[in-house]
Amino acid sequence: MLSARPAAADRPCRSCGSTRLQPFLDLGETPLADALVRPEHANETDPRFPLEVAFCPECTLVQILEDVPPAQLFVDNYLYFSSFSDAVQEHSRSHVDGLVDSRGLGADSLAVEIASNDGYLLRHFVARGVPVLGIDPAPTQADAAEAIGVPTVREFFGTELAARLRAEGRRADVIIANNVMAHVPDLNGFVAGMRTLIKDDGVITVENPYVRDLIEHREFDTIYHEHHCYFSCTAVDRLVRRHGLYLNHVEYFPRLHGGTLRWHISPREEVSDTAREYLAAEAATGMLAFDYYRDFGAAVESIRAELVALLRQIRADGKRVAAYGAAAKGSTLINFAGIGPDLVDYVVDRNVHKQGLLMPGVHLPIRDPAALIEDQPDYLLLLAWNFLDEIRAQQASYIEAGGRLIVPVPRPTVLEPQPAEAV
Ligand code: DWN
């Protein structure tokens, strides 16, 4: 059911504890978005969990109502590696250089990343001679990080680990938390842990997709069980102040993951004009009230109907469709829309750990992107639409040979090929 419903009283708000949550989108029971399936399990039905999204009228946090055990999400069979995107690599290097230069970090400093993955970001601190500590429970990613000189604590972060590190004298000058604060079931414990670990004159930078882009660009496929929360600046501000931290500055990256904010948070209250402007804009656009979210379900339903109709028409015309990006968002999209082998032949992905496996739920096979040149499907549905520029440049030969890209949001669209000089 995709329309607004009465408050869900049976679950407290993840931030403020309110029991007046207001659901506004129900994507049904969906498989775990990153739980890719081994071929030997192709005939089995994958576990599914409710995926319903609600708004908190007291602290404005948007959040899902279901809790899937973190170990099931991020340890068993978690194959996301941050290094498979050139754009993410460049974004991370620039972020690190900015922190090192602006804060004068050096050999006596400590940079900690929570959810450090394969060392994609901390490697740049290592290159600048700044001591680092990664925190990530995913074993394969931690192995990859340590192989490039990033020591990694293989645990979930929270108040207990933070207190242990502080007792060992390992307080951080900078804490980086990219695409993780949305992923933790104990949001207050996570923030309290960061307060424990950060030095009084230190800075925490938190990055997550911006809930305003999710709603206004209809990025419903970025909703899955790994993402417990979908943040506004207002929700972040109210959350961190509860733990003696302050939202002092905001940066916006419109092309990253469909629109990402970087929040600069610290134990000192030094709120910038930019932060104040974001908070004021959110109040002015209605993001602090339920009506802003009320009709999102209807918009999502229209995307599903349009996308399935487009793919069915392509099939009826005797044409073939493949998909690009075995992304978590892709799993939400194809499972919610019921896009299976009758509409899409296979998915390609550069991540070698994903090749040879099957997409969750619909079990589409995942192949090397080289298959596109060999097979030349007529259309390519971009499940990783957030990397359109990078993928379009990378797949120039496929496009020049007549292949056409389809982006699913904010509205299913077949992209016309760009003039050669624009690629
Ligand atoms: O929060 C999260 C976001 C940041 O990343 C994680 N919970 C999980 C993950 O979500 P996602 O899988 O939707 O993210 P991506 O980065 O959009 O996934 C892109 C997929 O496409 C990856 O499997 C890598 C692949 N890829 C590729 O095959 N060729 C990516 C690029 C850039 C490419 O050129």
Coordinates of C-alpha atoms and ligand atoms in Angstrom, one line a residue:
M1 CA 0.0 0.0 0.0
L2 CA 1.5 3.3 -1.0
S3 CA -0.7 6.0 0.5
A4 CA -0.4 7.7 3.9
R5 CA -1.7 5.7 7.0
P6 CA -2.4 6.5 10.7
A7 CA 0.5 6.7 13.1
A8 CA 2.5 3.4 13.7
A9 CA 2.4 3.5 17.5
D10 CA 4.2 0.2 17.9
R11 CA 7.7 1.6 17.2
P12 CA 9.5 4.6 18.8
C13 CA 11.4 7.1 16.7
R14 CA 15.0 6.1 16.2
S15 CA 16.2 9.5 17.2
C16 CA 13.8 11.1 19.8
G17 CA 11.7 8.1 20.9
S18 CA 8.3 9.6 19.8
T19 CA 5.5 7.0 19.3
R20 CA 3.7 9.2 16.8
L21 CA 5.5 8.0 13.7
Q22 CA 3.5 8.6 10.5
P23 CA 4.0 6.0 7.7
F24 CA 3.9 7.4 4.1
L25 CA 5.3 4.7 1.9
D26 CA 5.0 0.9 2.0
L27 CA 7.3 -1.0 -0.5
G28 CA 6.0 -4.3 0.7
E29 CA 8.2 -7.3 1.8
T30 CA 11.5 -7.1 0.0
P31 CA 14.7 -9.2 0.0
L32 CA 17.9 -7.7 1.6
A33 CA 19.3 -5.4 -1.1
D34 CA 22.9 -6.4 -0.9
A35 CA 22.3 -10.1 -0.2
L36 CA 23.4 -11.4 -3.6
V37 CA 22.5 -15.0 -4.3
R38 CA 24.8 -17.9 -5.2
P39 CA 23.7 -19.8 -8.3
E40 CA 23.2 -23.0 -6.4
H41 CA 20.4 -21.2 -4.5
A42 CA 18.7 -20.0 -7.6
N43 CA 15.6 -22.1 -7.0
E44 CA 15.2 -21.0 -3.4
T45 CA 13.1 -18.1 -2.2
D46 CA 15.1 -15.3 -0.5
P47 CA 14.2 -14.0 3.0
R48 CA 12.0 -11.0 2.7
F49 CA 11.3 -8.2 5.3
P50 CA 8.7 -5.4 5.5
L51 CA 9.9 -2.1 4.1
E52 CA 7.8 0.7 5.3
V53 CA 8.9 4.4 5.7
A54 CA 7.6 6.9 8.3
F55 CA 8.0 10.5 9.3
C56 CA 8.5 11.6 12.9
P57 CA 6.5 14.8 13.6
E58 CA 8.5 15.6 16.7
C59 CA 12.1 15.5 15.4
T60 CA 11.4 15.3 11.6
L61 CA 13.5 12.1 11.1
V62 CA 12.4 9.9 8.1
Q63 CA 13.0 6.3 8.9
I64 CA 12.0 2.7 8.1
L65 CA 10.0 0.7 10.7
E66 CA 11.8 -2.6 10.4
D67 CA 15.1 -3.7 12.1
V68 CA 17.1 -6.4 10.3
P69 CA 20.0 -7.7 12.4
P70 CA 23.2 -5.8 11.4
A71 CA 25.3 -8.9 11.1
Q72 CA 22.8 -10.2 8.5
L73 CA 23.1 -6.9 6.6
F74 CA 26.8 -6.1 6.8
V75 CA 28.8 -9.2 7.6
D76 CA 27.3 -12.3 6.1
N77 CA 27.8 -12.0 2.3
Y78 CA 28.2 -8.1 2.2
L79 CA 29.9 -7.4 -1.1
Y80 CA 29.8 -3.6 -1.4
F81 CA 33.3 -2.2 -2.1
S82 CA 33.6 1.6 -2.2
S83 CA 36.7 1.5 -4.5
F84 CA 34.7 0.4 -7.5
S85 CA 33.7 4.0 -8.3
D86 CA 36.2 6.5 -9.7
A87 CA 33.9 9.3 -8.6
V88 CA 33.8 8.1 -5.0
Q89 CA 37.6 7.8 -5.0
E90 CA 38.1 11.4 -6.2
H91 CA 35.5 12.7 -3.8
S92 CA 37.3 10.9 -0.9
R93 CA 40.7 12.2 -1.8
S94 CA 39.5 15.7 -2.1
H95 CA 37.8 15.4 1.3
V96 CA 40.9 14.1 3.0
D97 CA 43.2 16.8 1.5
G98 CA 40.7 19.4 2.7
L99 CA 40.8 18.1 6.2
V100 CA 44.6 17.7 6.4
D101 CA 45.2 21.2 5.0
S102 CA 42.5 23.0 6.9
R103 CA 43.2 21.4 10.3
G104 CA 47.0 21.0 10.0
L105 CA 46.8 17.3 10.6
G106 CA 50.1 15.4 10.8
A107 CA 52.1 12.6 12.4
D108 CA 50.6 13.4 15.9
S109 CA 47.0 13.3 14.7
L110 CA 44.5 10.4 14.4
A111 CA 41.9 10.1 11.7
V112 CA 39.2 7.5 12.3
E113 CA 36.7 6.3 9.8
I114 CA 33.6 4.5 10.9
A115 CA 32.5 2.0 8.1
S116 CA 36.0 2.3 6.5
N117 CA 35.2 -0.5 4.0
D118 CA 38.2 -1.4 1.9
G119 CA 40.3 1.6 3.0
Y120 CA 39.1 3.7 0.0
L121 CA 39.3 6.9 2.0
L122 CA 41.8 6.3 4.9
R123 CA 44.4 5.4 2.3
H124 CA 44.6 9.1 1.4
F125 CA 45.4 10.0 5.0
V126 CA 48.1 7.3 5.0
A127 CA 49.6 8.9 1.9
R128 CA 49.7 12.3 3.7
G129 CA 51.5 10.7 6.7
V130 CA 48.5 11.0 9.1
P131 CA 47.9 7.9 11.4
V132 CA 44.6 6.2 10.8
L133 CA 42.2 3.7 12.3
G134 CA 39.4 2.0 10.3
I135 CA 36.3 0.5 11.9
D136 CA 34.4 -2.0 9.9
P137 CA 33.0 -5.5 10.7
A138 CA 32.9 -6.7 7.1
P139 CA 35.7 -9.2 6.9
T140 CA 36.6 -9.1 3.1
Q141 CA 36.6 -5.3 3.0
A142 CA 38.7 -5.2 6.2
D143 CA 41.2 -7.6 4.7
A144 CA 41.4 -5.3 1.6
A145 CA 41.9 -2.3 3.8
E146 CA 44.7 -3.9 5.9
A147 CA 46.4 -5.0 2.7
I148 CA 46.9 -1.3 1.8
G149 CA 48.1 -0.2 5.3
V150 CA 44.8 0.7 6.9
P151 CA 44.6 -0.9 10.4
T152 CA 40.9 -1.9 10.9
V153 CA 38.9 -2.8 14.0
R154 CA 36.5 -5.4 12.9
E155 CA 33.5 -4.4 15.0
F156 CA 30.3 -2.4 14.8
F157 CA 30.8 1.1 16.2
G158 CA 28.9 2.2 19.3
T159 CA 29.4 3.5 22.9
E160 CA 31.3 0.4 24.1
L161 CA 33.9 0.5 21.3
A162 CA 34.2 4.3 21.6
A163 CA 34.9 4.1 25.4
R164 CA 37.5 1.3 24.9
L165 CA 39.4 3.3 22.3
R166 CA 39.3 6.5 24.5
A167 CA 40.5 4.5 27.5
E168 CA 43.4 3.3 25.3
G169 CA 44.2 7.0 24.6
R170 CA 43.0 6.8 21.0
R171 CA 40.8 10.0 20.8
A172 CA 40.3 11.3 17.2
D173 CA 41.2 14.6 15.7
V174 CA 38.8 13.8 12.9
I175 CA 36.1 11.2 12.6
I176 CA 34.7 10.4 9.1
A177 CA 31.3 8.7 8.9
N178 CA 30.3 8.3 5.3
N179 CA 27.1 6.4 4.5
V180 CA 27.0 4.8 7.9
M181 CA 25.0 7.0 10.3
A182 CA 21.9 6.0 8.3
H183 CA 22.8 2.4 8.6
V184 CA 22.9 1.9 12.4
P185 CA 19.9 0.6 14.4
D186 CA 21.1 2.3 17.6
L187 CA 21.3 5.9 16.2
N188 CA 21.7 7.6 19.6
G189 CA 24.4 5.1 20.7
F190 CA 26.3 5.8 17.5
V191 CA 26.2 9.6 18.0
A192 CA 27.1 9.3 21.7
G193 CA 30.0 7.1 20.7
M194 CA 31.3 9.7 18.3
R195 CA 31.1 12.3 21.2
T196 CA 33.2 10.0 23.4
L197 CA 35.8 9.4 20.7
I198 CA 36.3 12.9 19.2
K199 CA 38.7 15.3 20.8
D200 CA 37.1 18.5 22.2
D201 CA 38.7 20.5 19.4
G202 CA 38.1 17.8 16.8
V203 CA 35.6 17.6 13.9
I204 CA 33.2 14.9 12.8
T205 CA 32.2 14.8 9.1
V206 CA 29.1 12.8 8.4
E207 CA 27.9 12.1 4.8
N208 CA 24.5 10.7 3.8
P209 CA 22.1 11.2 0.9
Y210 CA 19.8 14.1 1.4
V211 CA 16.1 13.3 2.1
R212 CA 15.1 16.4 0.2
D213 CA 16.6 14.8 -3.0
L214 CA 15.0 11.5 -2.2
I215 CA 11.6 13.1 -2.2
E216 CA 11.9 15.7 -4.9
H217 CA 13.8 13.5 -7.3
R218 CA 11.7 10.4 -6.4
E219 CA 14.7 8.4 -5.5
F220 CA 12.6 5.7 -3.7
D221 CA 15.0 2.9 -4.8
T222 CA 17.6 4.3 -2.3
I223 CA 15.2 2.9 0.4
Y224 CA 16.3 -0.5 1.7
H225 CA 16.9 -2.3 5.0
E226 CA 20.5 -1.1 5.3
H227 CA 19.3 2.5 5.4
H228 CA 17.4 2.9 8.6
C229 CA 17.2 6.7 8.4
Y230 CA 16.9 9.4 5.7
F231 CA 18.3 12.7 7.0
S232 CA 17.5 16.3 6.8
C233 CA 19.7 19.0 8.4
T234 CA 17.0 19.6 10.9
A235 CA 16.9 16.0 12.0
V236 CA 20.7 15.8 12.2
D237 CA 20.8 19.1 14.2
R238 CA 18.2 17.8 16.7
L239 CA 19.9 14.4 17.0
V240 CA 23.5 15.7 17.6
R241 CA 22.5 18.4 20.1
R242 CA 21.1 15.7 22.3
H243 CA 24.7 14.4 22.7
G244 CA 26.6 17.6 23.3
L245 CA 27.5 18.1 19.6
Y246 CA 26.6 20.8 17.2
L247 CA 25.9 20.9 13.4
N248 CA 28.2 23.7 12.4
H249 CA 28.5 23.5 8.7
V250 CA 26.9 21.8 5.6
E251 CA 28.3 21.0 2.2
Y252 CA 26.2 19.7 -0.7
F253 CA 27.3 17.3 -3.5
P254 CA 24.3 17.1 -6.0
R255 CA 25.9 14.4 -8.2
L256 CA 27.0 12.0 -5.4
H257 CA 24.6 9.1 -4.7
G258 CA 21.7 11.2 -6.0
G259 CA 22.4 14.2 -3.8
T260 CA 24.6 13.9 -0.7
L261 CA 25.1 16.3 2.3
R262 CA 28.3 16.4 4.3
W263 CA 27.5 17.6 7.9
H264 CA 30.4 19.1 9.9
I265 CA 29.7 18.4 13.6
S266 CA 31.8 19.1 16.7
P267 CA 31.7 19.6 20.4
R268 CA 32.0 23.4 20.0
E269 CA 29.0 25.4 18.9
E270 CA 30.2 27.4 15.9
V271 CA 27.2 27.4 13.6
S272 CA 27.9 28.8 10.1
D273 CA 25.6 30.9 7.9
T274 CA 25.4 27.9 5.5
A275 CA 24.1 25.7 8.3
R276 CA 21.5 28.3 9.3
E277 CA 20.5 28.7 5.6
Y278 CA 19.8 25.0 5.2
L279 CA 17.8 24.8 8.4
A280 CA 15.7 27.8 7.4
A281 CA 15.2 26.5 3.9
E282 CA 13.9 23.2 5.2
A283 CA 11.4 25.0 7.4
A284 CA 10.3 27.1 4.4
T285 CA 9.8 24.2 2.1
G286 CA 7.6 22.3 4.5
M287 CA 10.1 19.4 5.2
L288 CA 9.3 19.7 8.9
A289 CA 5.7 18.6 8.4
F290 CA 4.1 15.4 7.3
D291 CA 2.3 16.9 4.2
Y292 CA 5.7 17.2 2.4
Y293 CA 5.9 13.4 2.4
R294 CA 2.2 12.5 2.2
D295 CA 1.9 12.0 -1.6
F296 CA 5.3 10.3 -2.2
G297 CA 3.7 6.9 -2.4
A298 CA 1.5 7.9 -5.3
A299 CA 4.6 9.3 -7.1
V300 CA 6.4 6.0 -6.6
E301 CA 3.5 4.0 -7.9
S302 CA 3.5 6.1 -11.1
I303 CA 7.2 5.3 -11.6
R304 CA 6.6 1.6 -11.2
A305 CA 3.7 1.6 -13.8
E306 CA 5.6 3.7 -16.3
L307 CA 8.9 1.7 -16.1
V308 CA 7.1 -1.7 -16.4
A309 CA 5.1 -0.4 -19.4
L310 CA 8.2 0.9 -21.1
L311 CA 10.1 -2.4 -20.6
R312 CA 7.1 -4.4 -21.8
Q313 CA 6.8 -2.2 -24.9
I314 CA 10.5 -2.8 -25.7
R315 CA 10.0 -6.5 -25.4
A316 CA 6.9 -6.4 -27.5
D317 CA 9.0 -4.6 -30.2
G318 CA 11.4 -7.6 -30.2
K319 CA 14.2 -5.7 -28.5
R320 CA 16.4 -6.7 -25.5
V321 CA 17.2 -5.0 -22.2
A322 CA 20.1 -5.5 -19.8
A323 CA 20.8 -3.6 -16.6
Y324 CA 23.9 -1.8 -15.3
G325 CA 24.9 -1.9 -11.6
A326 CA 24.2 -4.7 -9.1
A327 CA 23.4 -1.9 -6.7
A328 CA 21.4 -2.1 -3.5
K329 CA 19.1 0.5 -5.0
G330 CA 18.8 -1.7 -8.1
S331 CA 17.5 -4.5 -5.9
T332 CA 14.8 -2.3 -4.4
L333 CA 13.7 -1.1 -7.9
I334 CA 13.5 -4.4 -9.6
N335 CA 11.9 -6.2 -6.7
F336 CA 9.3 -3.5 -6.0
A337 CA 8.5 -3.2 -9.8
G338 CA 8.6 -7.0 -10.4
I339 CA 11.3 -6.7 -13.1
G340 CA 12.5 -10.2 -13.7
P341 CA 14.0 -12.3 -16.6
D342 CA 10.8 -11.7 -18.6
L343 CA 11.8 -8.0 -19.0
V344 CA 15.6 -7.9 -18.4
D345 CA 18.1 -10.5 -19.5
Y346 CA 21.0 -9.8 -17.0
V347 CA 22.8 -7.2 -14.9
V348 CA 26.4 -6.2 -15.4
D349 CA 28.7 -4.9 -12.6
R350 CA 32.4 -4.0 -12.4
N351 CA 32.7 -5.4 -8.9
V352 CA 34.3 -8.8 -9.5
H353 CA 33.0 -10.0 -6.1
K354 CA 29.4 -9.7 -7.5
Q355 CA 30.0 -11.3 -10.9
G356 CA 28.6 -14.8 -11.2
L357 CA 26.0 -14.2 -8.5
L358 CA 22.3 -13.4 -8.8
M359 CA 20.3 -10.3 -7.9
P360 CA 18.3 -10.7 -4.7
G361 CA 14.6 -11.7 -5.2
V362 CA 14.3 -11.8 -9.0
H363 CA 17.6 -13.7 -9.4
L364 CA 18.8 -11.9 -12.5
P365 CA 22.4 -13.1 -13.3
I366 CA 25.3 -10.6 -12.7
R367 CA 27.9 -10.5 -15.4
D368 CA 31.1 -8.5 -16.3
P369 CA 30.4 -5.3 -18.2
A370 CA 32.4 -6.7 -21.1
A371 CA 29.2 -8.7 -21.9
L372 CA 27.6 -5.5 -23.2
I373 CA 30.1 -5.3 -26.2
E374 CA 29.8 -9.0 -26.9
D375 CA 26.0 -9.1 -26.6
Q376 CA 25.0 -5.5 -27.5
P377 CA 21.6 -5.5 -25.9
D378 CA 19.3 -2.7 -27.4
Y379 CA 18.8 -1.0 -24.0
L380 CA 20.6 -0.7 -20.7
L381 CA 18.6 0.1 -17.6
L382 CA 20.8 2.0 -15.2
L383 CA 20.2 0.6 -11.8
A384 CA 23.3 2.6 -10.7
W385 CA 21.8 5.8 -12.2
N386 CA 23.7 7.9 -9.6
F387 CA 26.9 7.1 -11.7
L388 CA 25.3 8.1 -15.0
D389 CA 28.3 10.3 -16.1
E390 CA 30.9 7.7 -15.2
I391 CA 29.0 4.8 -16.8
R392 CA 28.1 6.8 -20.0
A393 CA 31.8 7.6 -20.5
Q394 CA 32.8 4.1 -19.7
Q395 CA 30.3 2.5 -22.1
A396 CA 30.8 4.9 -25.0
S397 CA 31.5 2.0 -27.4
Y398 CA 28.2 0.3 -26.4
I399 CA 26.4 3.6 -27.0
E400 CA 28.2 4.3 -30.3
A401 CA 27.1 0.8 -31.5
G402 CA 23.5 1.9 -30.9
G403 CA 22.9 1.0 -27.3
R404 CA 20.4 3.2 -25.4
L405 CA 20.5 4.0 -21.7
I406 CA 17.3 4.1 -19.5
V407 CA 17.3 6.0 -16.2
P408 CA 14.4 5.0 -13.9
V409 CA 14.1 8.1 -11.7
P410 CA 12.8 10.8 -11.3
R411 CA 10.9 9.4 -14.3
P412 CA 11.7 6.4 -16.5
T413 CA 13.5 8.0 -19.5
V414 CA 15.3 6.7 -22.6
L415 CA 18.4 8.9 -22.9
E416 CA 19.2 10.1 -26.4
P417 CA 22.9 9.7 -27.3
Q418 CA 25.0 12.8 -26.6
P419 CA 27.0 14.4 -29.4
A420 CA 30.4 12.8 -29.5
E421 CA 32.2 15.9 -28.1
A422 CA 29.9 16.0 -25.1
V423 CA 30.7 12.5 -23.8
Ligands
DWN1 O1 24.9 3.5 1.5 C1 25.3 2.7 0.6 C2 25.7 3.3 -0.8 C3 26.5 4.5 -0.6 O2 26.4 2.3 -1.5 C4 25.6 1.3 0.9 N1 24.6 0.9 1.9 C5 25.4 0.4 -0.3 C6 25.7 1.1 -1.6 O3 24.5 1.3 -2.3 P1 24.4 0.9 -3.8 O4 24.9 -0.5 -4.0 O5 23.1 1.3 -4.4 O6 25.6 1.9 -4.2 P2 26.2 2.2 -5.6 O7 27.6 2.7 -5.3 O8 25.4 3.1 -6.4 O9 26.4 0.8 -6.4 C7 26.9 0.9 -7.7 C8 27.1 -0.4 -8.2 O10 27.6 -0.3 -9.5 C9 28.3 -1.2 -7.4 O11 28.0 -2.6 -7.4 C10 29.5 -0.9 -8.3 C11 28.9 -0.8 -9.7 N2 29.6 0.0 -10.6 C12 30.0 -0.5 -11.8 O12 29.8 -1.7 -12.1 N3 30.7 0.3 -12.7 C13 29.9 1.3 -10.3 C14 30.5 2.2 -11.2 C15 30.8 3.6 -10.8 C16 31.0 1.6 -12.4 O13 31.6 2.3 -13.2

